[in-house]
Tab-separated table of C-alpha atoms in Angstrom:
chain	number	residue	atom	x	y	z
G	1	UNK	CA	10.210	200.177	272.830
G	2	UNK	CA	10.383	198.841	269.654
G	3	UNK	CA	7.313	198.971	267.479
G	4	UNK	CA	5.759	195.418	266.450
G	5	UNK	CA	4.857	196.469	262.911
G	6	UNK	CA	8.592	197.510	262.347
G	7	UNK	CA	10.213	194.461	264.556
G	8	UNK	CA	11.984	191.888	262.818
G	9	UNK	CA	9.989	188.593	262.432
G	10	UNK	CA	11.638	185.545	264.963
G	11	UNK	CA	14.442	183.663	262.794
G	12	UNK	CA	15.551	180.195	262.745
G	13	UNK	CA	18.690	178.778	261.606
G	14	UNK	CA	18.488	174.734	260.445
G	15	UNK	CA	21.950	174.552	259.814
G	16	UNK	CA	23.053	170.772	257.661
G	17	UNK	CA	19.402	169.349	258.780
G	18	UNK	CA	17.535	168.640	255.829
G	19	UNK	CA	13.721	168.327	256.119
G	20	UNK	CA	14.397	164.210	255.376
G	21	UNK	CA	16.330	164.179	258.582
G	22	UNK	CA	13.570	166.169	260.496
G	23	UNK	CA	14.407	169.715	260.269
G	24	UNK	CA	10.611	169.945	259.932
G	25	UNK	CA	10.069	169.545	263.257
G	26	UNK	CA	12.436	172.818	264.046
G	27	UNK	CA	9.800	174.820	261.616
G	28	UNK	CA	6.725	173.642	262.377
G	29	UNK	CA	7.392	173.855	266.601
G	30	UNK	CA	8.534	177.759	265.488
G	31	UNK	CA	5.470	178.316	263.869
G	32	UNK	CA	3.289	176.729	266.064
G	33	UNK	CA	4.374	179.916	268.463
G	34	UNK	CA	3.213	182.245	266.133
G	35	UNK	CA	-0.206	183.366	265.291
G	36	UNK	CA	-2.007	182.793	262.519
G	37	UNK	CA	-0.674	185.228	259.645
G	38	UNK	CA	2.261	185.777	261.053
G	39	UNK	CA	6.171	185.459	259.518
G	40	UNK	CA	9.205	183.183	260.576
G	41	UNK	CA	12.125	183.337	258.865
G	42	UNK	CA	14.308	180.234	257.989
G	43	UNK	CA	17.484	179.466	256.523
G	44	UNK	CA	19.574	176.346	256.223
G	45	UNK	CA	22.550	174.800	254.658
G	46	UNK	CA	21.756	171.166	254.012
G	47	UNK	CA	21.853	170.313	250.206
G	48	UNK	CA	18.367	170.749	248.665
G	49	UNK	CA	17.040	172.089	251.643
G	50	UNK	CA	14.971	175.289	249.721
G	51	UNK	CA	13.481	172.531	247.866
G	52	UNK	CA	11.926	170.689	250.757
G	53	UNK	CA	11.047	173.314	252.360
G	54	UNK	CA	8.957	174.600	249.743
G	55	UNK	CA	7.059	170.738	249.322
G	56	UNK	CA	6.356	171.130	253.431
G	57	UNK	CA	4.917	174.544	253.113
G	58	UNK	CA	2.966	173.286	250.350
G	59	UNK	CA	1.936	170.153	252.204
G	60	UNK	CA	0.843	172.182	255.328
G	61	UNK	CA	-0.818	175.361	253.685
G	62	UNK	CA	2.095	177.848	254.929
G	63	UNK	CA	2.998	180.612	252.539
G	64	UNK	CA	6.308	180.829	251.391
G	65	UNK	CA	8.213	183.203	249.672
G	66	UNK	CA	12.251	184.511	249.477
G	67	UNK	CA	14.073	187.351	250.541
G	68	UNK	CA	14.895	189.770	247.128
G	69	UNK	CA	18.152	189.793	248.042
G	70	UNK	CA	19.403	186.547	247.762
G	71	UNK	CA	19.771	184.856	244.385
G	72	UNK	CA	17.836	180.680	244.214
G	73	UNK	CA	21.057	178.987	244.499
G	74	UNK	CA	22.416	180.625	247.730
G	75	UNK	CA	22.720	177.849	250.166
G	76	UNK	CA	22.112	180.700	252.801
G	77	UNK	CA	18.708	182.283	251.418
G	78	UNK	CA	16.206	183.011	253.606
G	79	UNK	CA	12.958	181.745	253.269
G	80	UNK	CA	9.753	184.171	255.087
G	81	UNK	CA	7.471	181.587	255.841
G	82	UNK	CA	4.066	182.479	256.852
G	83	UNK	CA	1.468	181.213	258.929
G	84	UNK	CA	-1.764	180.026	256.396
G	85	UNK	CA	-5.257	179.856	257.310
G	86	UNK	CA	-4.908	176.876	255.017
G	87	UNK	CA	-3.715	174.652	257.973
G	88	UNK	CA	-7.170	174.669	259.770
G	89	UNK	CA	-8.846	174.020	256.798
G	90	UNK	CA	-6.694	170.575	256.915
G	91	UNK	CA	-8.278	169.590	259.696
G	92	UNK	CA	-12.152	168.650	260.778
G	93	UNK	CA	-11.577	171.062	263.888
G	94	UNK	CA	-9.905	171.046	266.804
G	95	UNK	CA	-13.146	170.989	268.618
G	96	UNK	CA	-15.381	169.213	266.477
G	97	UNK	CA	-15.133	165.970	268.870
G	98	UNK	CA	-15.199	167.823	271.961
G	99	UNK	CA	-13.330	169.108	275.328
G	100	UNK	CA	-10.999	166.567	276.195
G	101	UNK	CA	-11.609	166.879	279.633
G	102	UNK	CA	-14.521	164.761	281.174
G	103	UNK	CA	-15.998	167.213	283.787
G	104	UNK	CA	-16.831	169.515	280.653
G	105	UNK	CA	-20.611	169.575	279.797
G	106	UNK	CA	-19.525	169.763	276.502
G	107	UNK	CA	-17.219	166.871	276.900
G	108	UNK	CA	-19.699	164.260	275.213
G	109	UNK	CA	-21.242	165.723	272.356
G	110	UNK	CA	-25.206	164.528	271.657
G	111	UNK	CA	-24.346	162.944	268.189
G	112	UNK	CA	-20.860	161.381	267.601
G	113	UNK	CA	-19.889	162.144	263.681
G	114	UNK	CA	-19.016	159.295	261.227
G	115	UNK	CA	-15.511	161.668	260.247
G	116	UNK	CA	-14.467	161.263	263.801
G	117	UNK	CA	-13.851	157.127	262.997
G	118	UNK	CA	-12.140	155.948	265.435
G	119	UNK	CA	-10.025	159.290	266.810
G	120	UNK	CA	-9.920	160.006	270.363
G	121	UNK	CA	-12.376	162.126	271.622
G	122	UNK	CA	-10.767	166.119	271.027
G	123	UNK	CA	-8.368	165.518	268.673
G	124	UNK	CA	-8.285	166.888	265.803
G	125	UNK	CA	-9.286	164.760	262.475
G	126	UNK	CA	-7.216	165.621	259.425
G	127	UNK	CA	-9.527	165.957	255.960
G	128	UNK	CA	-9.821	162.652	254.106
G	129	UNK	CA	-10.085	160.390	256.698
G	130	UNK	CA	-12.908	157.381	256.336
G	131	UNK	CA	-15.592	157.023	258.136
G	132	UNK	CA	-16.827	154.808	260.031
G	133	UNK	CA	-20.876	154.104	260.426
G	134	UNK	CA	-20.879	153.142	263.970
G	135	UNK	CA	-25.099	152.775	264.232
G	136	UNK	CA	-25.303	153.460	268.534
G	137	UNK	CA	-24.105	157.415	268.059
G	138	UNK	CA	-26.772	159.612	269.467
G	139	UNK	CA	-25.923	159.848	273.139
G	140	UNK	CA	-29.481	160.257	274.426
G	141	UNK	CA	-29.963	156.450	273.086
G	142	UNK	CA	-27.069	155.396	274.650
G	143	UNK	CA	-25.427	157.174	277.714
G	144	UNK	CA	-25.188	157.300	281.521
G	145	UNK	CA	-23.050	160.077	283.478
G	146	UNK	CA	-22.105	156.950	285.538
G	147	UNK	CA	-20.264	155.009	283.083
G	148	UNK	CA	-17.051	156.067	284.283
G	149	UNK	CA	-17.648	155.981	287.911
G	150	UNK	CA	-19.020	152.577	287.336
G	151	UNK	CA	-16.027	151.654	284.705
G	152	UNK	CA	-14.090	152.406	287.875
G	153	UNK	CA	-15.385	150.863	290.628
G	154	UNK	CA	-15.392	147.466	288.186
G	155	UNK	CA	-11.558	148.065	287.953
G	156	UNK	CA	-10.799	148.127	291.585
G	157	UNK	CA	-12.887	145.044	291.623
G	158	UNK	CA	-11.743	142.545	289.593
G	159	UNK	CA	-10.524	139.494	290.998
G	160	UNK	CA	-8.581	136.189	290.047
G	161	UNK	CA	-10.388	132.995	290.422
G	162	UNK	CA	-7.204	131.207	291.010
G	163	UNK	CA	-6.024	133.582	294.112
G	164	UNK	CA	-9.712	134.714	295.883
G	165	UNK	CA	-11.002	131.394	295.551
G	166	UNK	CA	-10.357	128.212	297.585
G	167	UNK	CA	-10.657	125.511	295.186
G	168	UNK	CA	-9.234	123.115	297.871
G	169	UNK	CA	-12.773	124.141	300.542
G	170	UNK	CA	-14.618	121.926	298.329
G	171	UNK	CA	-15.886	118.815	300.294
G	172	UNK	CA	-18.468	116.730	298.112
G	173	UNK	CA	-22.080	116.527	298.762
G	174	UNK	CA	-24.091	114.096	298.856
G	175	UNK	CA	-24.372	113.157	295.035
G	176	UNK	CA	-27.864	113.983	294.840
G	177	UNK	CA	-27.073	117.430	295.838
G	178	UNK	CA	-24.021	117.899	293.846
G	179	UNK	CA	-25.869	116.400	290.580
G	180	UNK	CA	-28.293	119.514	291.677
G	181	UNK	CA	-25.215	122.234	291.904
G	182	UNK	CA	-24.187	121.175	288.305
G	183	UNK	CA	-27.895	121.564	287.148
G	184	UNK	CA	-27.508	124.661	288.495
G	185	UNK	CA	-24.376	125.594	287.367
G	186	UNK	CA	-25.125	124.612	284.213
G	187	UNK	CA	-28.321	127.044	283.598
G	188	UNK	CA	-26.069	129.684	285.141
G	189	UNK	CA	-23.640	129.345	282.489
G	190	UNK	CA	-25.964	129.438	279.344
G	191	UNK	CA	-27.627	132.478	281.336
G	192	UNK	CA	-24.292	134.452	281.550
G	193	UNK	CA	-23.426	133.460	277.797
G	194	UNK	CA	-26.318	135.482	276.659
G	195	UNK	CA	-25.312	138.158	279.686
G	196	UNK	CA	-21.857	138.042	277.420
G	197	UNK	CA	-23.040	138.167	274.159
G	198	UNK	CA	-25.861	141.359	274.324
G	199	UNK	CA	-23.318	143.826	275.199
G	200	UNK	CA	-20.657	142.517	273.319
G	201	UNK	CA	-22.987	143.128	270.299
G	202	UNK	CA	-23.198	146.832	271.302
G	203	UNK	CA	-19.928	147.621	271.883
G	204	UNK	CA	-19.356	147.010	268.109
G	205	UNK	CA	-21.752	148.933	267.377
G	206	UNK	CA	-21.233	151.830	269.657
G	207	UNK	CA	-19.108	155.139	268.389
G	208	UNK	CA	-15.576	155.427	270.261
G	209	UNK	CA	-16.616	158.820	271.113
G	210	UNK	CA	-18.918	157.518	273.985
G	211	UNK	CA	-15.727	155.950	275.517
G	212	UNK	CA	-16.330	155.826	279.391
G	213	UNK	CA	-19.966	153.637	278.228
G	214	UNK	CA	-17.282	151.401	275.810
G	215	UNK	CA	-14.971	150.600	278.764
G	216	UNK	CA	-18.184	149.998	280.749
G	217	UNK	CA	-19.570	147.536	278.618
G	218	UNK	CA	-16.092	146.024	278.133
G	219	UNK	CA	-15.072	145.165	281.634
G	220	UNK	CA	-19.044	143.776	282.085
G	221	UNK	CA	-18.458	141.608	279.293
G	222	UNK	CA	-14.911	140.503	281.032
G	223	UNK	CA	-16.809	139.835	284.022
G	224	UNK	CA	-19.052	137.245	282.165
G	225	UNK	CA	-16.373	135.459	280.784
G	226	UNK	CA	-14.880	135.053	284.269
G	227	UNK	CA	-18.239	133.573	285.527
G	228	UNK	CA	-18.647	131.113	282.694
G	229	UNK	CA	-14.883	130.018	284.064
G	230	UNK	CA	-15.312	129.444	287.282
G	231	UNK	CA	-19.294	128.137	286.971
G	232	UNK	CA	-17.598	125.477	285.016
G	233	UNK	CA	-14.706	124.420	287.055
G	234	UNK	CA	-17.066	124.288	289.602
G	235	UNK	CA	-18.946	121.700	287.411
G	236	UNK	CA	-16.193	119.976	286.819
G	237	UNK	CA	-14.706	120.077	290.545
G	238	UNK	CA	-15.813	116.356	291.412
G	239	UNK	CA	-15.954	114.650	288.003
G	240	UNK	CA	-19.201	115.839	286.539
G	241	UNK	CA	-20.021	117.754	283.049
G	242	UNK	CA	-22.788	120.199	282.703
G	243	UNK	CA	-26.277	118.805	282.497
G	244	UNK	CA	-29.412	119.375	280.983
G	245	UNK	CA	-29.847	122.682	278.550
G	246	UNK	CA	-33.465	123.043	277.662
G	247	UNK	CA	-35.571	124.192	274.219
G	248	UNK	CA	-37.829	126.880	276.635
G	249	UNK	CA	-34.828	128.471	278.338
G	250	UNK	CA	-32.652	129.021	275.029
G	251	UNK	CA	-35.661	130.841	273.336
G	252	UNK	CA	-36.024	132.945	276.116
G	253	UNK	CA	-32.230	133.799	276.105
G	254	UNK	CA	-32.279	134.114	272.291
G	255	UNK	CA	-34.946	136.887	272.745
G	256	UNK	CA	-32.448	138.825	274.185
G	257	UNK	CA	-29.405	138.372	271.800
G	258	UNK	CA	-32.620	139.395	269.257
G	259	UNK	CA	-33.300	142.286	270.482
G	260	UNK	CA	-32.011	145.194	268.281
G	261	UNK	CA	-32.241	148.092	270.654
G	262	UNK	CA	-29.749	149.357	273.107
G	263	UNK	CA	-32.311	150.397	275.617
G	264	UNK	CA	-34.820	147.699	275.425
G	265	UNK	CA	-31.911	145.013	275.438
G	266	UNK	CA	-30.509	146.518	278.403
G	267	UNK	CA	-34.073	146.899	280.567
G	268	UNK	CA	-34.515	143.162	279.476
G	269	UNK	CA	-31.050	142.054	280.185
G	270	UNK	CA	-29.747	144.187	282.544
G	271	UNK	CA	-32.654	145.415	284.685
G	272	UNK	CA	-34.668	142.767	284.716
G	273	UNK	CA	-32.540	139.308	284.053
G	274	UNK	CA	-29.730	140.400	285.767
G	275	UNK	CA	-32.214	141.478	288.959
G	276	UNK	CA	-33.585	138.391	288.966
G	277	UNK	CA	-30.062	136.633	288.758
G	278	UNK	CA	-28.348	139.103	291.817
G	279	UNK	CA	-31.358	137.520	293.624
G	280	UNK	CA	-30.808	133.598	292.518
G	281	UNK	CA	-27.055	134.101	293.352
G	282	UNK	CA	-27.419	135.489	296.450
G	283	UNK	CA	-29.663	132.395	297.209
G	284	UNK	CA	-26.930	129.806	296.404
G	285	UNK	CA	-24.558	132.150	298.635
G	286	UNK	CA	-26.555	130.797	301.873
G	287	UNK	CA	-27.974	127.710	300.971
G	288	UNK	CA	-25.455	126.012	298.685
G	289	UNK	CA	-23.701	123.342	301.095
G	290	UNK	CA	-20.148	123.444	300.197
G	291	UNK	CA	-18.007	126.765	300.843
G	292	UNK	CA	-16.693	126.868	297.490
G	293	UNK	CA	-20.196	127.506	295.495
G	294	UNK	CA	-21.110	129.936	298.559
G	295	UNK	CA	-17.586	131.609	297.493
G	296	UNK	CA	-18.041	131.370	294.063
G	297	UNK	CA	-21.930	133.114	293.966
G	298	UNK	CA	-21.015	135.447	296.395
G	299	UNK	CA	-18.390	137.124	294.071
G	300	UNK	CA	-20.409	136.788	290.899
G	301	UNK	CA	-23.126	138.457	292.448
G	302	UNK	CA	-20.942	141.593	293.050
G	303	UNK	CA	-20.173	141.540	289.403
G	304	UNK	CA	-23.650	141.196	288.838
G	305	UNK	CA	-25.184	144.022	290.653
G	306	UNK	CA	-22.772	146.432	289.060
G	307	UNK	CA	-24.050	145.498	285.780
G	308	UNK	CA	-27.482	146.077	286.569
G	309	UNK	CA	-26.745	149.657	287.903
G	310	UNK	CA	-25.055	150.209	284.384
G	311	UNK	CA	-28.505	149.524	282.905
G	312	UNK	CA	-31.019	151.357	285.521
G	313	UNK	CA	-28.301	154.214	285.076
G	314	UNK	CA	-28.646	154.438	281.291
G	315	UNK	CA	-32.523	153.763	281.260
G	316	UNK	CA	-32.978	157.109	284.333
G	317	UNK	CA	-30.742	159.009	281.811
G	318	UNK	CA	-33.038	158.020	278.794
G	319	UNK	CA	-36.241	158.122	280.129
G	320	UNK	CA	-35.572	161.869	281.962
G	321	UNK	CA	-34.844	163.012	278.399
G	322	UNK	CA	-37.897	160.820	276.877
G	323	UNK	CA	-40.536	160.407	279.206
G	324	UNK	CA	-42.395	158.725	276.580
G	325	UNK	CA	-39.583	155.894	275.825
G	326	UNK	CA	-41.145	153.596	279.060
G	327	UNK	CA	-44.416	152.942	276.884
G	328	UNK	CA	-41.521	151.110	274.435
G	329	UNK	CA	-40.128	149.404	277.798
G	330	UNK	CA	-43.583	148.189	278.940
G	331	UNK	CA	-44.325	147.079	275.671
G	332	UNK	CA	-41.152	145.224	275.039
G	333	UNK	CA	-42.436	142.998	278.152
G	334	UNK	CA	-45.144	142.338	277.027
G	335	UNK	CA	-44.275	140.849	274.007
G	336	UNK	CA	-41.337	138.892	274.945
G	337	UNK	CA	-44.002	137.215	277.576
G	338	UNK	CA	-46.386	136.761	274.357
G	339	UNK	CA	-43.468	135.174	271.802
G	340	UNK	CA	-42.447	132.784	274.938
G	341	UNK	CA	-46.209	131.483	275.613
G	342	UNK	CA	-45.704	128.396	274.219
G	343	UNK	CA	-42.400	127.627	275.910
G	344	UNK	CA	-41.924	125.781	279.246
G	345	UNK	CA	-39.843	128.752	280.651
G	346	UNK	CA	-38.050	127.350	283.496
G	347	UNK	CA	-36.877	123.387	282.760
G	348	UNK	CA	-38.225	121.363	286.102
G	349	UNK	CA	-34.800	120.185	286.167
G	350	UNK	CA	-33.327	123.505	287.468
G	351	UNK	CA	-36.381	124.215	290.073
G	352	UNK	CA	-35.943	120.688	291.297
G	353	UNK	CA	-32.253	121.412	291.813
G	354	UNK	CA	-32.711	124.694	293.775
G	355	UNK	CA	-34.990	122.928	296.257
G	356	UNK	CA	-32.318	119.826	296.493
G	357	UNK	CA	-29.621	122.811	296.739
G	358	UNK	CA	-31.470	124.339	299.847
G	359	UNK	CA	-32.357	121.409	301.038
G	360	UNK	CA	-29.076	119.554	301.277
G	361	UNK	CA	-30.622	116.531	301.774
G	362	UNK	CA	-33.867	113.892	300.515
G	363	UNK	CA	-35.790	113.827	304.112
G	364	UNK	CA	-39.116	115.152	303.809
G	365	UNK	CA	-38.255	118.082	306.559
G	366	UNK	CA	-35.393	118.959	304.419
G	367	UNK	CA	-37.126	118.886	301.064
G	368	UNK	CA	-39.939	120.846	302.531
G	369	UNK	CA	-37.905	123.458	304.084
G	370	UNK	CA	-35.951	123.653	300.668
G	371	UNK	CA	-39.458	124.236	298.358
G	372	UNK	CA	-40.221	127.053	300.910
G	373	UNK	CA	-36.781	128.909	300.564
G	374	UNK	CA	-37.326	127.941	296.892
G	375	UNK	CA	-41.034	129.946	296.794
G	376	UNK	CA	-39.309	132.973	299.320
G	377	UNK	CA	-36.686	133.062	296.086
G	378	UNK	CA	-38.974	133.943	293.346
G	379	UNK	CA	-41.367	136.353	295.559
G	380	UNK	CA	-37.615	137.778	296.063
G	381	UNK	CA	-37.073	138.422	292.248
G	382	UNK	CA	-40.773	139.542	291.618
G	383	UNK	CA	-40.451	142.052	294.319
G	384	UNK	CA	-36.682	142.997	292.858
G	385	UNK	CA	-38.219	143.750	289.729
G	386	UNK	CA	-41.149	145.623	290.743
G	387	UNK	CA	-38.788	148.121	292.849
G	388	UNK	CA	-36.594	148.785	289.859
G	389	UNK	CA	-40.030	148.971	287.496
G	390	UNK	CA	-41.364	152.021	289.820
G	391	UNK	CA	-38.190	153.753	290.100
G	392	UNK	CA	-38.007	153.967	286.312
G	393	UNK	CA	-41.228	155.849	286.934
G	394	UNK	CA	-43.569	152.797	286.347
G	395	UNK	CA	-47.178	153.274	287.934
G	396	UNK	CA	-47.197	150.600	291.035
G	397	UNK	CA	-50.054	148.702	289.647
G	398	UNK	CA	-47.873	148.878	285.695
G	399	UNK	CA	-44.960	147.739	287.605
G	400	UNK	CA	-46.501	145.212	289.475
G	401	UNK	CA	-48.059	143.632	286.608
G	402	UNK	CA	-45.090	143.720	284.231
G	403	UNK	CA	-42.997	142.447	286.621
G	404	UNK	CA	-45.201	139.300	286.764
G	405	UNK	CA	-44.965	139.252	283.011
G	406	UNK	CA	-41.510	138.787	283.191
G	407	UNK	CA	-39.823	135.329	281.926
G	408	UNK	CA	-40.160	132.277	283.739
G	409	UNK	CA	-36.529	131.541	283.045
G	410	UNK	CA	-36.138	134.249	284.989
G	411	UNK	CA	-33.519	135.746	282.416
């Protein structure tokens, strides 16, 4: 058996490739085999081959030195190339950004670094690159472990408006009730603008690091834009543009697009608004009168309900870490209920057009019966929000009263 301190060192031969034509890639795959320290010899014919060798060792933090025996010029010298320390020292660690592989508990680190920019998460970051100040990169502030299952489950369920929907099931109401839909329609659209806009705020914001939350957020905001589509073609169906847009329910959106922090935004948005609007949606699924706003809510409020179990999963991953962060929820409530006072919340314009919608007709029976389902709606979203206030670990009397507090534009 031959002894390794006496064994040759592994030889390559590079023939006429010169390191311009890639004969790098011959070295460096050799050396890659060996461990650190260690000795490959090279030699090569290609004109000024020694030359460029010596620039690539430099480059790369290889030693290099000659064999004694051969004289500079001799196309056929061999150069002893060793493996340097210096390499690693090129890069900000193979590990600094973490296991590749999801199902690691290390795979997410708890602070993403600046130097990592925009590199996916475990590679390896060479020295000098910029960085980038990406402000949402401590993952207690920001993650869920469900991000990825609930990236997922949005994949498999995105759908085309133009091949699930039947545009042509679309017989016109009465024109009382159809001016109603468009009301409607029309508040639903400015309410999934701002359902667009918070996270699409965040994601610039947000380090690449946290990836499976980035897709997340990504495919919700893809989801809004799809409902602002169809809500409006649906306006448009029989001739009509969208209606009124009033002062109260734009500062109670704009609250939300104001709201600097991840969390908070998303318990406001997410949690709450988005609670609220599963519930409204689902009420235009059974009482709208035509088959093609029944169709139209009941996808949307799919959508819908996976975005609010993106927020209630981030907020249980938060607030098990930070008991203490729900006195910031609770507060946040209460102020947005405070800076809205003065507002008229809900225009009369949209109520009146949910009791018209459930209605389906003017007869006193009808309207009657529609006010009712109207009423059963919002005890619906109060009781929707007080559920997901106590599973956040709300007291049932703290719950119950914040989820009073809650906006009367129900966003």
């Amino acid at each position: 058996m031959t002894d390794k301190a006496t064994s040759p060192p592994p030889t390559i031969d590079i023939e006429a490739l010169g390191f311009d034509a890639g004969a790098h890639l011959l070295v460096k795959h050799a050396l890659a085999t060996l461990p650190l320290g260690e000795v490959l010899r090279v030699t090569g014919h290609a004109p000024a081959w020694q030359v460029q060798l010596a620039d690539w060792c430099r480059g790369q933090g290889h030693g290099l030195h000659w064999d004694d025996d051969t004289q500079p010029l001799d196309m056929r010298r061999w150069a002893q190339l060793r493996r340097g320390h210096a390499q690693a020292g090129r890069w900000r660690g193979a590990s600094a950004t973490g296991a590749s592989d999801p199902r690691h508990p290390d795979a997410v680190r708890a602070e993403a670094s600046p130097a990592w920019g925009l590199a996916a998460r475990g590679a390896r970051v060479e020295a000098g690159s910029p960085e980038f100040e990406f402000r949402l990169r401590d993952k207690q502030e920001l993650w869920t472990d469900s991000a990825a299952e609930l990236y997922a489950q949005a994949v498999n369920a995105q759908w085309n408006p133009d091949t699930v929907i039947d545009w042509d099931d679309a017989p016109e109401p009465p024109p009382e009730i159809e001016d109603a839909i468009v009301q409607v329609m029309t508040y639903m659209i400015e309410n999934e603008n701002a359902a667009l806009l918070v996270p699409a705020r965040f994601l610039g914001q947000l380090h690449p690091h946290y990836r499976e939350l980035q897709a997340a957020l990504a495919i919700q905001v893809a989801d809004e834009a799809r409902h602002i589509d169809v809500f409006t073609r649906r306006i448009r169906r029989h001739g009509r543009e969208p209606a009124l847009s009033t002062a109260g329910g734009q500062a109670s959106l704009k609250s939300l697009l104001d709201e600097p922090d991840f969390s908070v935004a998303s318990f406001l948005l997410s949690v709450l608004g988005e609670g609220s609007f599963v519930n409204l949606l689902q009420f235009l699924q059974t009482e709208a009168p035509d088959p093609l706003t029944r169709q139209i809510c009941r996808l949307a409020a799919r959508d819908e309900a996976r975005h609010v179990a993106l927020g209630m999963s981030h907020l249980l991953y938060r607030l098990a870490r930070e008991p203490g962060f729900q006195h910031r929820l609770a507060q946040s409530v209460a102020q947005r209920h405070d800076a809205l006072a003065g507002t008229a919340g809900l225009n009369e314009e949209v109520f009146d057009a949910l009791i018209l919608v459930a209605a389906g007709e003017l007869t006193p029976t009808a309207i009657a019966r529609g006010y009712a389902r109207v009423q059963q709606l919002m005890r619906d979203m109060a009781d929707g929000r007080y559920a997901k206030l106590v599973r956040l670990g709300f007291a049932r009397d703290q719950a119950e009263h914040l989820a009073a507090l809650h906006t009367r534009n129900f966003m």
